[in-house]
Amino acid sequence: MKKLFIYLLAFTATLMLDSCINNDDPVSKQSVTVTVNNRAINGQQVIFSQGSAKVEINYTDQTIQFSTDFKDAQNQQRSISTPVMDMTFTKLGLYHFQTVVSQASSSISGLDGYLDTNTGVLWFTINDNAGQVYSTSQLLYGYVTTTVTNPDNGNHFNHEQSAYLFTIDAKGETCILSISNFVPNIVGTVQETEIRYDGLKVTPTLTGYTVTADKVESNFKNMYTITDLTFNLNDQCRVISGSFKCSDLDFTVSGRLLPQAN
């Protein structure tokens, strides 16, 4: 698998541990607290906040419920608890959930989201009557194609081995980029199972985030320095496109946060 194994193992272990603490059947019921990055949209203004969501999943009943906190489009701190929502399986471990008309309240008039059980990614949007809020767990893009090109002769290699995790800081200003199965060559050889770059600049936008860096060192000293990095996380973070340079090669990345539903 091309996913970030360490991230997935930690996510799964947390689910199982929390379930056991609550004496629930770990197969049927799970709960986990997830860091959530929020963007509230007020016209052309974007209000970023980071909070947490305590998620309760019942696989027997196929339901999900969570409590979370965020700043709304009026820059007011909010805390909400969702009703129990049905999860509908779409494909490839992706579940869809939403509130229905009978569940509307003064605090939530509409909530729509997805849970990807392959990666642990949670994506949802809330209409909170003050404006639209878009929320995600830390962004793990596992459904991507990376093209590595030698600019001297145009030779290139396309692969789907790598995944890209953006861990955004509490202020929404910087992030850590972790790349799994890093392939800095045009023959498809994985050089590092996981590589990390700290301190990339993050800019929240109306449609997601822009991530940039002129030059950034990896966690492997004096190896795999990246330059000219730009990632656009658009369609409310559901689509990724980007490019950077490393080891005298050009990299382009494109793909999705979630598997495409039928």
Coordinates of N, CA, C and O in Angstrom, one line a residue, residues 50-218:
Q50 N -8.7 25.8 14.5 CA -8.4 24.4 14.7 C -9.0 23.9 16.0 O -8.9 24.6 17.0
G51 N -9.7 22.8 15.9 CA -10.4 22.3 17.1 C -10.2 20.8 17.1 O -9.3 20.2 16.6
S52 N -11.1 20.1 17.8 CA -11.1 18.7 17.8 C -12.5 18.2 17.7 O -13.5 18.8 18.0
A53 N -12.6 17.0 17.2 CA -13.9 16.3 17.1 C -13.8 14.9 17.7 O -12.9 14.2 17.5
K54 N -14.8 14.7 18.6 CA -14.9 13.3 19.2 C -15.9 12.6 18.4 O -17.1 12.9 18.4
V55 N -15.4 11.6 17.7 CA -16.2 10.9 16.8 C -16.6 9.5 17.3 O -15.8 8.8 17.8
E56 N -17.9 9.2 17.2 CA -18.5 7.9 17.7 C -19.0 7.2 16.5 O -19.9 7.7 15.8
I57 N -18.5 6.0 16.2 CA -18.9 5.2 15.0 C -19.5 3.9 15.5 O -18.9 3.2 16.3
N58 N -20.7 3.6 14.9 CA -21.3 2.3 15.2 C -21.4 1.6 13.9 O -22.3 1.9 13.0
Y59 N -20.6 0.6 13.7 CA -20.5 -0.1 12.4 C -21.7 -1.1 12.3 O -22.1 -1.5 11.2
T60 N -22.3 -1.5 13.4 CA -23.4 -2.4 13.4 C -24.6 -1.7 12.9 O -25.3 -2.2 11.9
D61 N -24.9 -0.5 13.4 CA -26.0 0.3 13.0 C -25.7 1.2 11.8 O -26.6 1.8 11.3
Q62 N -24.4 1.2 11.4 CA -24.0 2.1 10.3 C -24.3 3.5 10.6 O -25.0 4.2 9.8
T63 N -23.9 4.0 11.8 CA -24.2 5.4 12.1 C -22.9 6.1 12.6 O -21.9 5.4 13.0
I64 N -22.9 7.4 12.6 CA -21.8 8.2 13.1 C -22.4 9.4 13.8 O -23.4 10.0 13.4
Q65 N -21.7 9.9 14.8 CA -22.1 11.0 15.6 C -20.8 11.7 16.1 O -19.9 11.0 16.5
F66 N -20.8 13.0 16.2 CA -19.6 13.6 16.7 C -19.9 15.0 17.3 O -20.9 15.6 17.0
S67 N -19.0 15.4 18.2 CA -19.1 16.8 18.8 C -17.8 17.4 18.3 O -16.7 16.8 18.2
T68 N -17.9 18.7 18.0 CA -16.7 19.5 17.5 C -16.8 20.9 17.9 O -17.9 21.4 18.3
D69 N -15.7 21.6 17.7 CA -15.7 23.1 18.0 C -15.0 23.8 16.8 O -14.1 23.2 16.2
F70 N -15.4 25.0 16.6 CA -14.8 25.8 15.4 C -15.2 27.2 15.6 O -16.1 27.6 16.4
K71 N -14.6 28.1 14.8 CA -15.1 29.5 14.7 C -16.0 29.6 13.5 O -15.6 29.1 12.4
D72 N -17.1 30.3 13.7 CA -18.0 30.4 12.6 C -17.7 31.6 11.7 O -16.6 32.3 11.9
A73 N -18.5 31.9 10.7 CA -18.3 33.0 9.8 C -18.3 34.4 10.4 O -17.9 35.4 9.8
Q74 N -18.8 34.5 11.6 CA -18.8 35.7 12.3 C -17.6 35.8 13.3 O -17.6 36.6 14.2
N75 N -16.7 34.8 13.2 CA -15.5 34.7 14.1 C -15.9 34.5 15.5 O -15.2 34.9 16.4
Q76 N -17.0 33.8 15.7 CA -17.4 33.4 17.1 C -17.1 31.9 17.3 O -17.3 31.1 16.4
Q77 N -16.6 31.6 18.5 CA -16.3 30.3 18.9 C -17.6 29.5 19.0 O -18.5 29.9 19.7
R78 N -17.6 28.3 18.4 CA -18.8 27.5 18.5 C -18.5 26.0 18.9 O -17.4 25.5 18.6
S79 N -19.4 25.4 19.6 CA -19.3 24.0 19.9 C -20.6 23.3 19.5 O -21.7 23.9 19.9
I80 N -20.6 22.2 18.8 CA -21.8 21.6 18.5 C -21.7 20.1 18.7 O -20.6 19.5 18.7
S81 N -22.9 19.5 18.8 CA -22.9 18.0 18.9 C -23.9 17.6 17.8 O -25.1 18.1 17.8
T82 N -23.5 16.7 16.9 CA -24.4 16.3 15.8 C -25.4 15.3 16.3 O -25.2 14.6 17.3
P83 N -26.5 15.1 15.6 CA -27.4 14.0 15.9 C -26.7 12.7 15.3 O -25.7 12.8 14.7
V84 N -27.3 11.6 15.7 CA -26.8 10.3 15.1 C -27.2 10.3 13.6 O -28.4 10.5 13.3
M85 N -26.2 10.1 12.7 CA -26.4 10.2 11.3 C -26.1 8.8 10.7 O -25.2 8.1 11.1
D86 N -27.0 8.4 9.7 CA -26.7 7.2 9.0 C -25.5 7.3 8.1 O -25.3 8.3 7.5
M87 N -24.6 6.3 8.1 CA -23.5 6.2 7.2 C -23.9 5.3 6.0 O -24.3 4.2 6.2
T88 N -23.7 5.8 4.8 CA -24.0 5.1 3.6 C -22.7 4.7 2.9 O -21.9 5.6 2.5
F89 N -22.5 3.4 2.7 CA -21.3 3.0 2.0 C -21.3 3.4 0.5 O -22.4 3.1 -0.1
T90 N -20.3 4.0 0.0 CA -20.2 4.3 -1.4 C -19.4 3.3 -2.2 O -19.8 2.6 -3.0
K91 N -18.1 3.3 -1.8 CA -17.2 2.3 -2.4 C -15.8 2.5 -1.8 O -15.5 3.5 -1.2
L92 N -15.0 1.5 -1.8 CA -13.6 1.5 -1.4 C -13.4 2.0 0.0 O -12.5 2.7 0.3
G93 N -14.3 1.6 0.9 CA -14.2 2.0 2.3 C -14.6 3.4 2.6 O -14.4 4.0 3.7
L94 N -15.3 4.1 1.6 CA -15.8 5.5 1.8 C -17.2 5.5 2.2 O -18.1 4.8 1.6
Y95 N -17.5 6.2 3.3 CA -18.9 6.3 3.8 C -19.4 7.8 3.8 O -18.6 8.7 4.1
H96 N -20.6 8.0 3.4 CA -21.2 9.3 3.3 C -22.2 9.4 4.5 O -22.9 8.5 4.8
F97 N -22.3 10.6 5.0 CA -23.3 10.9 6.1 C -23.8 12.3 5.9 O -23.1 13.2 5.4
Q98 N -25.0 12.6 6.4 CA -25.6 13.9 6.4 C -26.8 14.0 7.3 O -27.4 13.0 7.7
T99 N -27.0 15.2 7.8 CA -28.3 15.4 8.6 C -29.4 15.5 7.6 O -29.3 15.9 6.4
V100 N -30.6 15.1 8.1 CA -31.8 15.2 7.3 C -32.7 16.3 7.9 O -32.4 16.9 8.9
V101 N -33.7 16.6 7.1 CA -34.6 17.8 7.5 C -35.1 17.7 8.9 O -35.1 18.7 9.7
S102 N -35.4 16.5 9.4 CA -36.0 16.3 10.7 C -35.0 16.5 11.8 O -35.3 16.7 13.0
Q103 N -33.7 16.5 11.4 CA -32.6 16.7 12.4 C -32.1 18.2 12.5 O -31.1 18.4 13.2
A104 N -32.7 19.0 11.7 CA -32.2 20.4 11.7 C -32.4 21.1 13.0 O -33.4 20.8 13.7
S105 N -31.5 22.0 13.4 CA -31.6 22.6 14.7 C -31.2 24.1 14.6 O -30.8 24.5 13.5
S106 N -31.3 24.8 15.6 CA -30.9 26.2 15.6 C -29.4 26.4 15.3 O -29.0 27.4 14.9
S107 N -28.7 25.4 15.7 CA -27.2 25.5 15.5 C -26.7 24.8 14.2 O -25.6 25.1 13.7
I108 N -27.5 23.8 13.7 CA -27.1 23.1 12.5 C -28.3 23.0 11.6 O -29.2 22.3 11.9
S109 N -28.2 23.7 10.4 CA -29.3 23.6 9.5 C -28.9 22.6 8.4 O -29.8 22.2 7.6
G110 N -27.7 22.2 8.3 CA -27.2 21.3 7.3 C -25.8 20.8 7.5 O -24.9 21.7 7.7
L111 N -25.6 19.5 7.5 CA -24.2 19.0 7.7 C -24.1 17.8 6.7 O -25.0 17.0 6.5
D112 N -23.0 17.8 6.0 CA -22.8 16.8 4.9 C -21.3 16.4 5.0 O -20.4 17.3 5.0
G113 N -21.0 15.1 5.0 CA -19.6 14.7 5.1 C -19.3 13.3 4.6 O -20.2 12.5 4.2
Y114 N -18.0 13.0 4.7 CA -17.5 11.7 4.4 C -16.5 11.2 5.4 O -15.7 12.0 6.0
L115 N -16.4 9.9 5.6 CA -15.4 9.2 6.3 C -14.7 8.2 5.5 O -15.4 7.3 4.9
D116 N -13.4 8.3 5.3 CA -12.7 7.3 4.5 C -12.0 6.4 5.5 O -11.0 6.7 6.2
T117 N -12.5 5.1 5.6 CA -11.9 4.2 6.6 C -10.6 3.6 6.1 O -9.9 2.9 6.9
N118 N -10.2 3.9 4.9 CA -8.9 3.4 4.4 C -7.8 4.3 5.0 O -6.7 3.8 5.3
T119 N -8.0 5.6 5.1 CA -7.0 6.6 5.5 C -7.3 7.2 6.8 O -6.4 7.9 7.4
G120 N -8.5 7.1 7.3 CA -8.9 7.8 8.5 C -9.3 9.3 8.3 O -9.5 10.0 9.2
V121 N -9.4 9.7 7.0 CA -9.7 11.1 6.7 C -11.2 11.3 7.0 O -12.1 10.6 6.5
L122 N -11.5 12.4 7.7 CA -12.8 12.9 7.9 C -13.0 14.2 7.2 O -12.2 15.1 7.4
W123 N -14.0 14.4 6.4 CA -14.3 15.6 5.7 C -15.8 15.9 5.9 O -16.6 15.1 5.7
F124 N -16.1 17.2 6.3 CA -17.5 17.6 6.4 C -17.7 19.1 6.3 O -16.7 19.8 6.4
T125 N -18.9 19.5 5.9 CA -19.2 20.9 5.8 C -20.5 21.1 6.6 O -21.4 20.3 6.7
I126 N -20.6 22.3 7.2 CA -21.7 22.7 8.0 C -22.2 24.0 7.6 O -21.5 25.0 7.3
N127 N -23.6 24.1 7.4 CA -24.2 25.4 7.3 C -24.8 25.8 8.6 O -25.7 25.2 9.1
D128 N -24.1 26.7 9.3 CA -24.4 27.0 10.7 C -25.3 28.3 10.8 O -25.3 28.9 11.9
N129 N -25.9 28.7 9.7 CA -26.8 29.9 9.7 C -26.0 31.2 9.6 O -26.6 32.2 9.3
A130 N -24.7 31.2 10.0 CA -23.9 32.4 9.9 C -23.1 32.3 8.6 O -22.6 33.3 8.1
G131 N -22.9 31.1 8.0 CA -22.2 30.9 6.8 C -21.8 29.5 6.7 O -22.1 28.6 7.5
Q132 N -21.0 29.2 5.7 CA -20.6 27.8 5.4 C -19.2 27.5 6.1 O -18.3 28.4 6.0
V133 N -19.1 26.4 6.7 CA -17.9 26.0 7.4 C -17.4 24.7 6.7 O -18.2 23.7 6.6
Y134 N -16.1 24.6 6.4 CA -15.6 23.4 5.8 C -14.5 22.8 6.8 O -13.6 23.6 7.2
S135 N -14.6 21.6 7.1 CA -13.8 21.0 8.1 C -13.2 19.7 7.7 O -13.8 18.9 7.0
T136 N -11.9 19.5 8.1 CA -11.2 18.2 7.7 C -10.3 17.8 8.9 O -9.9 18.6 9.6
S137 N -10.1 16.5 8.9 CA -9.0 16.0 9.7 C -7.7 16.5 9.0 O -7.7 17.1 7.9
Q138 N -6.5 16.2 9.6 CA -5.3 16.5 8.9 C -5.3 15.8 7.5 O -5.8 14.6 7.4
L139 N -4.8 16.5 6.5 CA -5.1 16.1 5.1 C -4.1 15.1 4.6 O -2.9 15.4 4.3
L140 N -4.6 13.8 4.4 CA -3.8 12.7 3.9 C -4.3 12.4 2.5 O -5.4 11.9 2.3
Y141 N -3.5 12.7 1.5 CA -3.9 12.5 0.1 C -3.3 11.2 -0.4 O -2.1 11.1 -0.7
G142 N -4.1 10.1 -0.4 CA -3.6 8.8 -0.8 C -3.9 8.4 -2.2 O -3.4 7.3 -2.7
Y143 N -4.8 9.2 -2.9 CA -5.2 8.8 -4.2 C -4.7 9.8 -5.2 O -5.3 10.6 -5.8
V144 N -3.3 9.6 -5.4 CA -2.6 10.6 -6.2 C -1.7 9.9 -7.2 O -1.3 8.8 -7.0
T145 N -1.4 10.7 -8.3 CA -0.4 10.3 -9.2 C 0.8 11.3 -9.2 O 0.6 12.5 -9.2
T146 N 2.0 10.8 -9.0 CA 3.2 11.6 -9.0 C 4.0 11.4 -10.3 O 4.2 10.2 -10.7
T147 N 4.3 12.5 -11.0 CA 5.2 12.4 -12.2 C 6.5 13.0 -11.9 O 6.6 14.1 -11.4
V148 N 7.6 12.2 -12.1 CA 9.0 12.6 -11.8 C 9.6 12.8 -13.2 O 9.6 11.8 -14.0
T149 N 10.2 14.0 -13.5 CA 10.7 14.3 -14.8 C 12.1 14.8 -14.7 O 12.5 15.6 -13.8
N150 N 13.0 14.3 -15.6 CA 14.3 14.8 -15.7 C 14.3 16.0 -16.7 O 14.0 15.8 -17.9
P151 N 14.5 17.2 -16.2 CA 14.3 18.4 -17.1 C 15.3 18.5 -18.2 O 15.1 19.2 -19.2
D152 N 16.4 17.7 -18.1 CA 17.5 17.8 -19.1 C 17.1 17.1 -20.4 O 17.5 17.5 -21.5
N153 N 16.3 16.0 -20.2 CA 16.0 15.2 -21.4 C 14.5 14.9 -21.6 O 14.1 14.3 -22.6
G154 N 13.7 15.3 -20.6 CA 12.3 15.1 -20.7 C 11.9 13.7 -20.3 O 10.7 13.4 -20.2
N155 N 12.8 12.8 -19.9 CA 12.4 11.4 -19.5 C 11.6 11.6 -18.2 O 12.0 12.3 -17.3
H156 N 10.6 10.7 -18.0 CA 9.8 10.9 -16.9 C 9.2 9.5 -16.5 O 9.2 8.5 -17.2
F157 N 8.7 9.5 -15.2 CA 8.1 8.3 -14.7 C 6.8 8.6 -13.9 O 6.9 9.5 -13.0
N158 N 5.7 8.0 -14.2 CA 4.5 8.2 -13.4 C 4.3 7.1 -12.4 O 4.5 5.9 -12.8
H159 N 3.8 7.4 -11.2 CA 3.6 6.3 -10.3 C 2.5 6.7 -9.3 O 2.2 7.9 -9.2
E160 N 1.9 5.8 -8.6 CA 0.9 6.0 -7.6 C 1.3 5.4 -6.3 O 0.5 5.0 -5.4
Q161 N 2.6 5.4 -6.0 CA 3.1 4.8 -4.8 C 3.1 5.7 -3.6 O 3.0 5.3 -2.5
S162 N 3.2 7.0 -3.9 CA 3.4 8.0 -2.8 C 2.0 8.5 -2.3 O 1.1 8.6 -3.0
A163 N 2.0 8.9 -1.0 CA 0.9 9.6 -0.4 C 1.5 10.8 0.3 O 2.6 10.9 0.7
Y164 N 0.6 11.9 0.4 CA 1.1 13.2 0.9 C 0.2 13.6 2.1 O -1.0 13.7 2.0
L165 N 0.8 13.8 3.3 CA 0.1 14.2 4.5 C 0.5 15.6 4.9 O 1.7 15.8 5.1
F166 N -0.5 16.5 5.0 CA -0.2 17.9 5.4 C -0.8 18.0 6.8 O -2.0 17.9 7.0
T167 N 0.1 18.2 7.8 CA -0.3 18.4 9.2 C -0.2 19.9 9.5 O 0.9 20.4 9.7
I168 N -1.3 20.5 9.6 CA -1.4 22.0 9.7 C -1.3 22.4 11.2 O -1.9 21.7 12.1
D169 N -0.6 23.5 11.4 CA -0.5 23.9 12.8 C -1.7 24.6 13.3 O -2.7 24.8 12.6
A170 N -1.7 24.9 14.6 CA -3.0 25.4 15.3 C -3.4 26.8 14.8 O -4.6 27.1 14.9
K171 N -2.5 27.5 14.2 CA -2.8 28.9 13.7 C -3.2 28.9 12.2 O -3.6 29.9 11.6
G172 N -3.0 27.7 11.5 CA -3.2 27.7 10.1 C -2.2 28.4 9.3 O -2.5 28.9 8.2
E173 N -1.0 28.5 9.8 CA 0.1 29.3 9.1 C 1.2 28.4 8.5 O 1.8 28.8 7.5
T174 N 1.5 27.3 9.1 CA 2.5 26.4 8.6 C 2.0 25.0 8.7 O 1.0 24.7 9.3
C175 N 2.8 24.1 8.1 CA 2.4 22.7 8.1 C 3.7 21.8 8.0 O 4.7 22.3 7.5
I176 N 3.5 20.6 8.4 CA 4.5 19.6 8.1 C 4.0 18.8 6.9 O 2.9 18.3 6.9
L177 N 4.9 18.5 5.9 CA 4.6 17.7 4.8 C 5.3 16.4 5.0 O 6.5 16.3 5.1
S178 N 4.6 15.3 5.1 CA 5.1 13.9 5.1 C 4.8 13.2 3.8 O 3.6 13.2 3.4
I179 N 5.8 12.6 3.2 CA 5.6 11.9 1.9 C 5.9 10.4 2.2 O 7.0 10.1 2.7
S180 N 5.0 9.5 1.9 CA 5.3 8.1 2.0 C 5.8 7.6 0.7 O 5.5 8.1 -0.4
N181 N 6.6 6.5 0.8 CA 7.2 5.9 -0.4 C 7.7 6.9 -1.4 O 7.3 7.1 -2.5
F182 N 8.7 7.6 -1.0 CA 9.3 8.7 -1.8 C 10.2 8.2 -2.9 O 11.1 7.4 -2.6
V183 N 9.9 8.6 -4.1 CA 10.6 8.1 -5.3 C 11.3 9.3 -6.0 O 10.7 9.9 -6.9
P184 N 12.5 9.6 -5.6 CA 13.3 10.7 -6.2 C 14.1 10.2 -7.4 O 15.3 10.5 -7.5
N185 N 13.5 9.5 -8.4 CA 14.2 9.0 -9.5 C 13.1 8.7 -10.6 O 11.9 8.8 -10.3
I186 N 13.6 8.4 -11.8 CA 12.7 8.1 -12.9 C 12.6 6.6 -13.3 O 12.2 6.3 -14.4
V187 N 13.0 5.8 -12.3 CA 13.0 4.3 -12.5 C 12.0 3.7 -11.6 O 11.8 2.5 -11.6
G188 N 11.4 4.5 -10.7 CA 10.3 3.9 -9.8 C 10.8 3.3 -8.5 O 10.1 2.5 -7.9
T189 N 12.1 3.5 -8.1 CA 12.6 2.9 -6.9 C 12.3 3.8 -5.7 O 12.6 5.0 -5.7
V190 N 11.6 3.2 -4.7 CA 11.4 3.9 -3.5 C 12.7 4.1 -2.7 O 13.3 3.1 -2.3
Q191 N 13.0 5.3 -2.4 CA 14.2 5.6 -1.6 C 14.0 5.7 -0.1 O 14.8 5.4 0.7
E192 N 12.8 6.3 0.2 CA 12.5 6.4 1.7 C 11.1 6.0 1.9 O 10.2 6.5 1.2
T193 N 10.8 5.2 2.9 CA 9.4 4.8 3.2 C 8.6 6.0 3.7 O 7.4 6.2 3.4
E194 N 9.3 6.9 4.4 CA 8.6 8.2 4.8 C 9.6 9.3 5.0 O 10.7 9.0 5.6
I195 N 9.3 10.4 4.5 CA 10.2 11.6 4.5 C 9.4 12.8 5.0 O 8.2 12.9 4.7
R196 N 10.0 13.7 5.8 CA 9.3 14.8 6.4 C 9.9 16.1 6.1 O 11.1 16.3 6.1
Y197 N 9.1 17.1 5.8 CA 9.5 18.5 5.6 C 8.7 19.4 6.5 O 7.5 19.5 6.5
D198 N 9.4 20.2 7.4 CA 8.8 21.0 8.4 C 8.7 22.5 7.9 O 9.6 23.0 7.2
G199 N 7.7 23.2 8.4 CA 7.7 24.7 8.3 C 7.3 25.2 6.9 O 7.6 26.3 6.6
L200 N 6.5 24.5 6.2 CA 6.0 25.0 4.9 C 4.9 26.0 5.2 O 4.1 25.9 6.2
K201 N 4.8 27.0 4.4 CA 3.8 28.1 4.6 C 2.5 27.7 4.1 O 2.3 27.1 3.0
V202 N 1.4 27.9 4.9 CA 0.1 27.6 4.6 C -0.8 28.9 4.5 O -0.7 29.8 5.4
T203 N -1.6 29.0 3.4 CA -2.5 30.1 3.3 C -3.9 29.5 3.1 O -4.2 28.8 2.1
P204 N -4.8 29.7 4.1 CA -6.2 29.3 3.9 C -6.9 30.1 2.7 O -6.6 31.3 2.6
T205 N -7.6 29.4 1.9 CA -8.3 30.1 0.8 C -9.8 29.8 0.8 O -10.3 29.0 1.6
L206 N -10.5 30.4 -0.1 CA -12.0 30.2 -0.2 C -12.3 28.7 -0.6 O -13.3 28.2 -0.3
T207 N -11.3 28.1 -1.2 CA -11.6 26.7 -1.7 C -10.7 25.6 -1.1 O -10.8 24.5 -1.4
G208 N -9.8 26.1 -0.1 CA -8.9 25.1 0.5 C -7.7 25.7 1.1 O -7.8 26.7 2.0
Y209 N -6.6 25.3 0.7 CA -5.3 25.8 1.2 C -4.3 25.9 0.1 O -4.3 25.1 -0.9
T210 N -3.4 26.9 0.1 CA -2.2 26.9 -0.7 C -1.0 26.6 0.2 O -0.9 27.3 1.3
V211 N -0.1 25.7 -0.2 CA 1.1 25.4 0.6 C 2.3 25.7 -0.2 O 2.4 25.3 -1.4
T212 N 3.3 26.5 0.3 CA 4.4 26.9 -0.5 C 5.7 26.9 0.3 O 5.7 26.9 1.5
A213 N 6.8 26.7 -0.4 CA 8.1 26.8 0.2 C 9.1 27.1 -0.9 O 9.1 26.4 -2.0
D214 N 10.0 28.1 -0.7 CA 11.1 28.3 -1.6 C 12.2 27.3 -1.5 O 12.7 26.8 -2.6
K215 N 12.5 26.9 -0.3 CA 13.5 25.9 -0.1 C 13.3 25.3 1.3 O 13.1 26.0 2.3
V216 N 13.3 23.9 1.4 CA 13.1 23.3 2.7 C 13.9 22.0 2.8 O 13.9 21.2 1.8
E217 N 14.5 21.8 3.9 CA 15.3 20.6 4.1 C 14.5 19.5 4.6 O 13.5 19.7 5.3
S218 N 14.8 18.3 4.3 CA 14.1 17.1 4.8 C 14.7 16.7 6.2 O 15.6 17.3 6.7

